[in-house]
PDB file of C-alpha atoms in Angstrom:
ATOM      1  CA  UNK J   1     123.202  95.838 166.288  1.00 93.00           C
ATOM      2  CA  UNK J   2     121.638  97.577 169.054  1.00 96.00           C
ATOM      3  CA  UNK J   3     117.697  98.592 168.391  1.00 97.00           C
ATOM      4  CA  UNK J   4     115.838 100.246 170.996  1.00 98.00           C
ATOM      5  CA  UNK J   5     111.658 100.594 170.113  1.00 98.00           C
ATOM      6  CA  UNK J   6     109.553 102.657 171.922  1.00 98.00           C
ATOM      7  CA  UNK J   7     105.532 102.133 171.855  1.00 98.00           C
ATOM      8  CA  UNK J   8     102.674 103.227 174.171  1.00 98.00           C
ATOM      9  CA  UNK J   9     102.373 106.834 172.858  1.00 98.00           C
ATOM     10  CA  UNK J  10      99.060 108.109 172.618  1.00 98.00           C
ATOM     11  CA  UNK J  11      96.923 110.995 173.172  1.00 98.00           C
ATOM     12  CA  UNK J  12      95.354 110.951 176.783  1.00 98.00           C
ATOM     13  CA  UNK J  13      93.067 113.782 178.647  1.00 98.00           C
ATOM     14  CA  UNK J  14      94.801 115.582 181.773  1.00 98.00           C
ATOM     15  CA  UNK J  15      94.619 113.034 185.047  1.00 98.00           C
ATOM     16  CA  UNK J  16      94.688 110.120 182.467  1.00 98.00           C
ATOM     17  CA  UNK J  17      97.617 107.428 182.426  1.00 98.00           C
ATOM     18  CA  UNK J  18     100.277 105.883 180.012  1.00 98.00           C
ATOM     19  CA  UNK J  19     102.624 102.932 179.795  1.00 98.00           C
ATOM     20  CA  UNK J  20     105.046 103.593 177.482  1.00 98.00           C
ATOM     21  CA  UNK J  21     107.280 100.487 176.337  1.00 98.00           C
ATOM     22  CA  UNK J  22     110.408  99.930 174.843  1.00 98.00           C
ATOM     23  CA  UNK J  23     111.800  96.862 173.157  1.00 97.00           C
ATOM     24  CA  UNK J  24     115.693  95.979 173.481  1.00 97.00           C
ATOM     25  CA  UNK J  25     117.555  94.585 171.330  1.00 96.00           C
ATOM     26  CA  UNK J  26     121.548  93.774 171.003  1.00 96.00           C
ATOM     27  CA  UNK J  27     122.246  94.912 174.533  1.00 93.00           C
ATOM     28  CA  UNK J  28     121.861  93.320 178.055  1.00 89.00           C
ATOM     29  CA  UNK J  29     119.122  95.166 179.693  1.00 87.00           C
ATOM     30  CA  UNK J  30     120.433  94.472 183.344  1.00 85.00           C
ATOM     31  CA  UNK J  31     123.730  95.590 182.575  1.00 90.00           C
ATOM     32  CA  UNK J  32     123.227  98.796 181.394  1.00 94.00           C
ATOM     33  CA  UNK J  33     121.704 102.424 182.506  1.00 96.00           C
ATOM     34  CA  UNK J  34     118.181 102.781 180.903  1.00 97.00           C
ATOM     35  CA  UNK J  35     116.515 105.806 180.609  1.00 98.00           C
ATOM     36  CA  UNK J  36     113.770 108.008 179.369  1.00 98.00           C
ATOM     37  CA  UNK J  37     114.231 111.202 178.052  1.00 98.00           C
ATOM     38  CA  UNK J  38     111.715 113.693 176.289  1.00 98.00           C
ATOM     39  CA  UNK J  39     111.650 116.475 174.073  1.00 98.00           C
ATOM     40  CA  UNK J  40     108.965 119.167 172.980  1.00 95.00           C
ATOM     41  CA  UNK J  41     109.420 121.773 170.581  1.00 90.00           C
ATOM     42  CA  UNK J  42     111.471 124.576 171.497  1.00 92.00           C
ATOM     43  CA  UNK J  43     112.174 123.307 174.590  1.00 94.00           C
ATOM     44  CA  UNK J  44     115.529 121.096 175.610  1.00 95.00           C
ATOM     45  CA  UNK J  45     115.667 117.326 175.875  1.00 96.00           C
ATOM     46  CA  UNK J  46     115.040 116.330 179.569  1.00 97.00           C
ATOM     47  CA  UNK J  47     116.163 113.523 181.322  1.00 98.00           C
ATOM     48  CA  UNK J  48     112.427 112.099 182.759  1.00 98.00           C
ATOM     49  CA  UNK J  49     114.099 108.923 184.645  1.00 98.00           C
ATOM     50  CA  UNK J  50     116.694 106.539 184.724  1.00 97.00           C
ATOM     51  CA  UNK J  51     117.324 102.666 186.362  1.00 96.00           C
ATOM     52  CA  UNK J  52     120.224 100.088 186.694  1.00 94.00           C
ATOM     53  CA  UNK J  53     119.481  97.188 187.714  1.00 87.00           C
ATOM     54  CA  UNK J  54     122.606  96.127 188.764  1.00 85.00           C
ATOM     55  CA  UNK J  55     122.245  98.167 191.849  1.00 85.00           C
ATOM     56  CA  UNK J  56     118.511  99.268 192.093  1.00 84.00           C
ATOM     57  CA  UNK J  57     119.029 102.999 191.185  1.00 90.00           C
ATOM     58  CA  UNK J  58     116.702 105.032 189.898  1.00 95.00           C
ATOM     59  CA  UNK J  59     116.144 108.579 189.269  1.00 97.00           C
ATOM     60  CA  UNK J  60     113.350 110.788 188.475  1.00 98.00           C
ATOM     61  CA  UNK J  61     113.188 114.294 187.362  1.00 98.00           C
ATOM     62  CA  UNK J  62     111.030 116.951 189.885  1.00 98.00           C
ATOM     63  CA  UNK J  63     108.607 117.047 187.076  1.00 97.00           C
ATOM     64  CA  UNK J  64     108.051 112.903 186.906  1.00 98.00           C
ATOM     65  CA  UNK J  65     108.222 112.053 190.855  1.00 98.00           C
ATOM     66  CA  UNK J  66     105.263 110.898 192.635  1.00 97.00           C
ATOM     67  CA  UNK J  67     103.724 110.295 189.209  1.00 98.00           C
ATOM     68  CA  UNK J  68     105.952 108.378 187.169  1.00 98.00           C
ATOM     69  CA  UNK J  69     107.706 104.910 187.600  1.00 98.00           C
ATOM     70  CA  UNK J  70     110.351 103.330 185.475  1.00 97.00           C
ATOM     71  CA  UNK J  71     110.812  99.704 185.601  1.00 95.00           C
ATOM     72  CA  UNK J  72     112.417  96.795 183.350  1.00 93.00           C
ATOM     73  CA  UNK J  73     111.217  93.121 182.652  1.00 93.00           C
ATOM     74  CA  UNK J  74     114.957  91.378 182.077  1.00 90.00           C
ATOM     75  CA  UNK J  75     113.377  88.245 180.878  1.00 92.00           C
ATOM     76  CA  UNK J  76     111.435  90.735 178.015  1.00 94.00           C
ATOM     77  CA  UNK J  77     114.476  92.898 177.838  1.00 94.00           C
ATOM     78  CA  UNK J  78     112.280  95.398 177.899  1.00 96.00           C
ATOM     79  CA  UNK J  79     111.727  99.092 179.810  1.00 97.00           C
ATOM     80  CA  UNK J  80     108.979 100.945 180.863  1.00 98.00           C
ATOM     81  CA  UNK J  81     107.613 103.972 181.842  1.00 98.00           C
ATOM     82  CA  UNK J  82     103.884 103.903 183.954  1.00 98.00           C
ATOM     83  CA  UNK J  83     103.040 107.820 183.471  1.00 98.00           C
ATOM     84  CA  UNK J  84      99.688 108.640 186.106  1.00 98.00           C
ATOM     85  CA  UNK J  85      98.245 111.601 186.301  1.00 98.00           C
ATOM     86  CA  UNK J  86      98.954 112.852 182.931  1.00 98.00           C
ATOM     87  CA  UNK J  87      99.060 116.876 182.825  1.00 98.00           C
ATOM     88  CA  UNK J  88      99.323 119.294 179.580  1.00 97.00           C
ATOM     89  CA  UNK J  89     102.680 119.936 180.311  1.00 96.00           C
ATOM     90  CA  UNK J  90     103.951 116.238 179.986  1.00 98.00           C
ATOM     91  CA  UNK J  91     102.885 116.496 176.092  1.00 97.00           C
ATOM     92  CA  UNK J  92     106.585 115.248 174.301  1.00 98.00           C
ATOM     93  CA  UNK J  93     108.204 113.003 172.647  1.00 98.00           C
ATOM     94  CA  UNK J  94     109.536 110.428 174.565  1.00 98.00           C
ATOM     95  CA  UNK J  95     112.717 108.483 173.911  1.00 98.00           C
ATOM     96  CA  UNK J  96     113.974 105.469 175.292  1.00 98.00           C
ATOM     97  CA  UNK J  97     118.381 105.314 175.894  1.00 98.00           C
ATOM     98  CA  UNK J  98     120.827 102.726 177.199  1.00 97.00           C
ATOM     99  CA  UNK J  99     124.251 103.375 178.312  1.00 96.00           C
ATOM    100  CA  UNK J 100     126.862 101.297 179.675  1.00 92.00           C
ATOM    101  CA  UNK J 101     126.888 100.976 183.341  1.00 89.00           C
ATOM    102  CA  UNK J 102     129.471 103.094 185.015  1.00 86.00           C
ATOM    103  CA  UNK J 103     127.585 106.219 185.264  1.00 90.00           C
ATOM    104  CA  UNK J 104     123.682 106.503 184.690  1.00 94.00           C
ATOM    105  CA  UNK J 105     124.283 110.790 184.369  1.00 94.00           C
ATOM    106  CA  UNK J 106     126.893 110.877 181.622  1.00 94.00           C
ATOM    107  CA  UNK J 107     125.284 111.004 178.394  1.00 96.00           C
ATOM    108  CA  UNK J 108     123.663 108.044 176.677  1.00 97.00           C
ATOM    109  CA  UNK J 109     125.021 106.013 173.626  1.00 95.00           C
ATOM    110  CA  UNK J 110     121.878 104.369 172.014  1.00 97.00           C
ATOM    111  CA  UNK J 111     118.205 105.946 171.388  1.00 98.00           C
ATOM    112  CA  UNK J 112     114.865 105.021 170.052  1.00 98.00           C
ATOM    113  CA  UNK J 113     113.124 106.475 167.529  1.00 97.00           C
ATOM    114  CA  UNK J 114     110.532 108.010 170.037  1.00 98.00           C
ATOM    115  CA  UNK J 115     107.069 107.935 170.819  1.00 98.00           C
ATOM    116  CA  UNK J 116     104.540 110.795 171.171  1.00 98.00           C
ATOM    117  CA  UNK J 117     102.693 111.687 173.755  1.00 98.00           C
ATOM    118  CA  UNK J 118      99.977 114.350 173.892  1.00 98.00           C
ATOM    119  CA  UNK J 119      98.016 115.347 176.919  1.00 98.00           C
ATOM    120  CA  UNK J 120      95.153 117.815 176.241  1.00 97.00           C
ATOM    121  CA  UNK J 121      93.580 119.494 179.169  1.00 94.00           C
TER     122      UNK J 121
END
């Protein structure tokens, strides 16, 4: 059974920072697209970064670049997300996904329950 579990949330002031985490379980870390995605009300899900491993690929939204870093521990089988720099507009949800390896842009098979994060100015 797969479980991905997010933690890290919180509520930061604008400039602050976050390191959101997220526990794997069931799958192979390195051998699959990881991924974290967020959601706020009334707006769609977005796609803040991805990474595989296997080839050292990553990808970061316009809104997450220069401020945001994803990164995995294989030995932890875990992913994170180091968010700097923290502005009003990053206030979400955040979810963590997996999805096999073949394509990190086609859409993702397993999701966490989410963690919140609210950035106040």
């Amino acid at each position: 059974q797969v479980q991905l579990v997010e933690s890290g949330g919180g509520s930061v002031q604008a400039g602050g920072s976050l390191r959101l985490s997220c526990a794997v379980s069931g799958i192979i870390l390195s051998r699959h697209c990881m991924a974290w995605f967020r959601q706020s009300p009334g707006k769609e899900r977005e796609k803040v970064a991805h990474v595989y491993f296997g080839s050292g690929s990553t990808y970061y939204a316009d809104s997450a670049k220069g401020r945001f870093t994803i990164s995995q521990d294989n030995a932890k089988n875990t992913l994170y997300l180091q968010m700097n720099s923290l502005k009003p507009d990053d206030t979400a949800m955040y979810y963590c996904a997996a999805r096999p390896a073949n394509s990190c842009y086609l859409n993702y098979n397993y999701w966490g329950q989410g963690t919140q994060v609210t950035v106040s100015s």
